PDB file of C-alpha atoms in Angstrom:
ATOM      1  CA  MET K 743      17.290  17.417   2.658  1.00 79.00           C
ATOM      2  CA  ASN K 744      14.245  19.548   1.959  1.00 89.00           C
ATOM      3  CA  PRO K 745      10.727  19.110   3.302  1.00 95.00           C
ATOM      4  CA  ILE K 746       8.320  17.204   1.071  1.00 95.00           C
ATOM      5  CA  ALA K 747       4.699  18.321   0.826  1.00 97.00           C
ATOM      6  CA  LEU K 748       2.609  15.175   0.499  1.00 97.00           C
ATOM      7  CA  ASP K 749      -0.090  17.025  -1.444  1.00 96.00           C
ATOM      8  CA  ASP K 750       2.541  18.083  -3.997  1.00 97.00           C
ATOM      9  CA  ALA K 751       3.967  14.567  -4.146  1.00 97.00           C
ATOM     10  CA  LEU K 752       0.526  13.095  -4.805  1.00 98.00           C
ATOM     11  CA  ALA K 753      -0.261  15.770  -7.402  1.00 97.00           C
ATOM     12  CA  SER K 754       2.890  14.848  -9.358  1.00 97.00           C
ATOM     13  CA  PHE K 755       1.467  11.575 -10.734  1.00 97.00           C
ATOM     14  CA  ASP K 756      -1.846  10.051 -11.813  1.00 97.00           C
ATOM     15  CA  ALA K 757      -1.118   6.309 -11.929  1.00 96.00           C
ATOM     16  CA  LEU K 758      -3.188   4.147  -9.602  1.00 97.00           C
ATOM     17  CA  TRP K 759      -1.687   1.327  -7.512  1.00 97.00           C
ATOM     18  CA  SER K 760       1.790   2.623  -8.438  1.00 97.00           C
ATOM     19  CA  PRO K 761       3.481   4.048  -5.314  1.00 97.00           C
ATOM     20  CA  ARG K 762       6.095   6.791  -5.276  1.00 98.00           C
ATOM     21  CA  ILE K 763       8.931   6.889  -2.760  1.00 97.00           C
ATOM     22  CA  VAL K 764       8.914  10.237  -0.960  1.00 97.00           C
ATOM     23  CA  THR K 765      11.721   9.552   1.521  1.00 96.00           C
ATOM     24  CA  HIS K 766      13.604   6.855   3.422  1.00 96.00           C
ATOM     25  CA  VAL K 767      13.680   6.121   7.157  1.00 96.00           C
ATOM     26  CA  ASN K 768      16.567   3.819   8.035  1.00 97.00           C
ATOM     27  CA  ASP K 769      16.030   0.810   5.753  1.00 96.00           C
ATOM     28  CA  TYR K 770      12.401   1.676   4.975  1.00 96.00           C
ATOM     29  CA  ASP K 771      10.714   3.466   2.088  1.00 97.00           C
ATOM     30  CA  VAL K 772       7.973   5.962   2.839  1.00 97.00           C
ATOM     31  CA  ARG K 773       5.656   5.674  -0.152  1.00 98.00           C
ATOM     32  CA  VAL K 774       2.543   7.519  -1.284  1.00 98.00           C
ATOM     33  CA  SER K 775      -0.023   5.971  -3.574  1.00 98.00           C
ATOM     34  CA  LYS K 776      -3.316   6.717  -5.251  1.00 98.00           C
ATOM     35  CA  VAL K 777      -5.664   3.753  -5.335  1.00 98.00           C
ATOM     36  CA  GLU K 778      -9.104   2.937  -6.666  1.00 98.00           C
ATOM     37  CA  GLY K 779     -10.891  -0.342  -7.301  1.00 97.00           C
ATOM     38  CA  GLU K 780      -9.406  -3.662  -6.215  1.00 96.00           C
ATOM     39  CA  TYR K 781      -5.813  -4.726  -5.766  1.00 97.00           C
ATOM     40  CA  VAL K 782      -4.612  -8.332  -5.649  1.00 96.00           C
ATOM     41  CA  TRP K 783      -4.548 -10.918  -2.845  1.00 97.00           C
ATOM     42  CA  HIS K 784      -0.949 -11.043  -1.644  1.00 97.00           C
ATOM     43  CA  VAL K 785       1.281 -11.702   1.348  1.00 97.00           C
ATOM     44  CA  HIS K 786       4.592 -10.349   2.609  1.00 97.00           C
ATOM     45  CA  ASP K 787       6.259 -13.324   4.279  1.00 97.00           C
ATOM     46  CA  ASP K 788       8.922 -11.397   6.193  1.00 96.00           C
ATOM     47  CA  THR K 789       7.582  -7.900   6.814  1.00 96.00           C
ATOM     48  CA  ASP K 790       4.551  -6.086   8.153  1.00 96.00           C
ATOM     49  CA  GLU K 791       2.827  -3.519   5.913  1.00 96.00           C
ATOM     50  CA  PHE K 792       1.778  -0.135   7.358  1.00 97.00           C
ATOM     51  CA  PHE K 793      -1.093   1.878   5.840  1.00 98.00           C
ATOM     52  CA  LEU K 794      -2.121   5.470   6.635  1.00 98.00           C
ATOM     53  CA  VAL K 795      -5.141   6.820   4.748  1.00 98.00           C
ATOM     54  CA  LEU K 796      -4.495  10.434   3.753  1.00 98.00           C
ATOM     55  CA  ASP K 797      -7.807  10.829   1.942  1.00 98.00           C
ATOM     56  CA  GLY K 798     -10.758   8.633   1.014  1.00 98.00           C
ATOM     57  CA  GLU K 799     -11.546   5.179   2.349  1.00 98.00           C
ATOM     58  CA  LEU K 800      -9.524   1.971   2.128  1.00 98.00           C
ATOM     59  CA  HIS K 801     -10.821  -1.540   2.677  1.00 98.00           C
ATOM     60  CA  ILE K 802      -8.345  -4.293   3.540  1.00 98.00           C
ATOM     61  CA  ALA K 803      -9.726  -7.811   3.255  1.00 98.00           C
ATOM     62  CA  LEU K 804      -7.893 -10.347   5.407  1.00 97.00           C
ATOM     63  CA  ARG K 805      -7.991 -14.121   4.869  1.00 94.00           C
ATOM     64  CA  ASP K 806      -7.152 -15.316   8.361  1.00 85.00           C
ATOM     65  CA  PRO K 807      -9.149 -14.306  10.201  1.00 86.00           C
ATOM     66  CA  ASP K 808     -11.683 -13.733   7.428  1.00 93.00           C
ATOM     67  CA  ARG K 809     -12.675 -10.080   7.872  1.00 97.00           C
ATOM     68  CA  THR K 810     -12.412  -6.673   6.261  1.00 97.00           C
ATOM     69  CA  VAL K 811     -10.877  -3.648   7.956  1.00 98.00           C
ATOM     70  CA  VAL K 812     -12.289  -0.301   6.800  1.00 98.00           C
ATOM     71  CA  LEU K 813     -10.030   2.729   7.156  1.00 98.00           C
ATOM     72  CA  GLY K 814     -11.050   6.352   6.760  1.00 98.00           C
ATOM     73  CA  LYS K 815      -8.989   9.520   6.474  1.00 98.00           C
ATOM     74  CA  GLY K 816      -6.396   9.622   9.249  1.00 98.00           C
ATOM     75  CA  ASP K 817      -6.725   5.924  10.142  1.00 98.00           C
ATOM     76  CA  VAL K 818      -3.729   3.592  10.319  1.00 98.00           C
ATOM     77  CA  PHE K 819      -3.505  -0.180  10.165  1.00 98.00           C
ATOM     78  CA  THR K 820      -0.643  -2.643  10.024  1.00 98.00           C
ATOM     79  CA  VAL K 821      -1.079  -5.950   8.219  1.00 97.00           C
ATOM     80  CA  PRO K 822       1.115  -8.461  10.056  1.00 96.00           C
ATOM     81  CA  ARG K 823       3.754 -10.354   8.103  1.00 96.00           C
ATOM     82  CA  GLY K 824       2.510 -13.655   6.747  1.00 97.00           C
ATOM     83  CA  MET K 825      -1.143 -12.530   6.442  1.00 96.00           C
ATOM     84  CA  PHE K 826      -2.809 -12.647   3.022  1.00 97.00           C
ATOM     85  CA  HIS K 827      -4.627  -9.379   2.352  1.00 97.00           C
ATOM     86  CA  LYS K 828      -6.342  -7.535  -0.479  1.00 97.00           C
ATOM     87  CA  PRO K 829      -6.694  -3.737  -0.387  1.00 98.00           C
ATOM     88  CA  SER K 830      -9.501  -2.035  -2.260  1.00 98.00           C
ATOM     89  CA  ALA K 831     -10.907   1.478  -2.514  1.00 98.00           C
ATOM     90  CA  PRO K 832     -14.373   1.566  -4.071  1.00 96.00           C
ATOM     91  CA  HIS K 833     -14.343   5.379  -4.332  1.00 97.00           C
ATOM     92  CA  GLY K 834     -10.596   6.027  -4.379  1.00 98.00           C
ATOM     93  CA  ALA K 835      -8.084   6.838  -1.667  1.00 98.00           C
ATOM     94  CA  LYS K 836      -4.657   8.352  -1.126  1.00 98.00           C
ATOM     95  CA  LEU K 837      -2.248   6.410   1.074  1.00 98.00           C
ATOM     96  CA  LEU K 838       1.069   6.647   2.853  1.00 98.00           C
ATOM     97  CA  LEU K 839       2.870   3.327   3.343  1.00 97.00           C
ATOM     98  CA  PHE K 840       5.994   2.152   5.170  1.00 94.00           C
ATOM     99  CA  GLU K 841       7.798  -0.875   3.753  1.00 94.00           C
ATOM    100  CA  PRO K 842      11.400  -2.082   3.819  1.00 96.00           C
ATOM    101  CA  THR K 843      13.328  -0.722   0.843  1.00 96.00           C
ATOM    102  CA  GLY K 844      13.070  -3.140  -2.067  1.00 95.00           C
ATOM    103  CA  THR K 845       9.762  -4.694  -0.957  1.00 95.00           C
ATOM    104  CA  LEU K 846       7.655  -5.681  -3.958  1.00 94.00           C
ATOM    105  CA  THR K 847       4.166  -4.170  -3.774  1.00 95.00           C
ATOM    106  CA  VAL K 848       2.525  -7.498  -4.652  1.00 94.00           C
ATOM    107  CA  GLY K 849       4.410  -9.298  -1.899  1.00 93.00           C
ATOM    108  CA  ASP K 850       6.221 -12.598  -1.948  1.00 95.00           C
ATOM    109  CA  ARG K 851       3.194 -14.626  -3.021  1.00 91.00           C
ATOM    110  CA  HIS K 852       0.134 -13.332  -4.846  1.00 93.00           C
ATOM    111  CA  ASP K 853      -2.772 -14.116  -7.119  1.00 92.00           C
ATOM    112  CA  GLU K 854      -2.459 -13.282 -10.805  1.00 93.00           C
ATOM    113  CA  VAL K 855      -1.545  -9.604 -11.119  1.00 94.00           C
ATOM    114  CA  PRO K 856      -4.160  -7.694 -13.166  1.00 91.00           C
ATOM    115  CA  ALA K 857      -3.087  -5.119 -15.760  1.00 93.00           C
ATOM    116  CA  HIS K 858      -4.127  -2.142 -13.592  1.00 92.00           C
ATOM    117  CA  VAL K 859      -1.686  -3.131 -10.813  1.00 94.00           C
ATOM    118  CA  ASP K 860       1.943  -2.001 -10.972  1.00 93.00           C
ATOM    119  CA  ALA K 861       4.133  -4.718  -9.431  1.00 93.00           C
ATOM    120  CA  THR K 862       7.016  -2.523  -8.307  1.00 94.00           C
ATOM    121  CA  THR K 863       9.389  -1.754  -5.462  1.00 94.00           C
ATOM    122  CA  GLY K 864       8.259   1.861  -5.740  1.00 95.00           C
ATOM    123  CA  HIS K 865       9.091   4.638  -8.165  1.00 95.00           C
ATOM    124  CA  ALA K 866      11.184   7.702  -7.432  1.00 93.00           C
ATOM    125  CA  LEU K 867       9.148  10.839  -6.984  1.00 90.00           C
TER     126      LEU K 867
END
């Protein structure tokens, strides 16, 4: 039960689109991730997905309604359960995410997962 410095947590790994679990809140993982380029279209059927941009800029394309949300440093956005979405970061970003423990990063349904995407339930820090 020690404090966790998010800058230190993010400095401990280089992999993109491969979140690390920094702590747990009830039945949720608090994850940090470094991202750059495009992710994969996916949906979480039974859970919302919370994003907080720690650094950089994140784009989240949504299918219904068809729009893109642009988040800068300090911005938060929650993708509602059941909504297909595709995150991207043209110039890179650092994120903090909240998801139920065991949630697969590519959701319940997704397009083909490219090699640069780590389909995981999160890695220990």
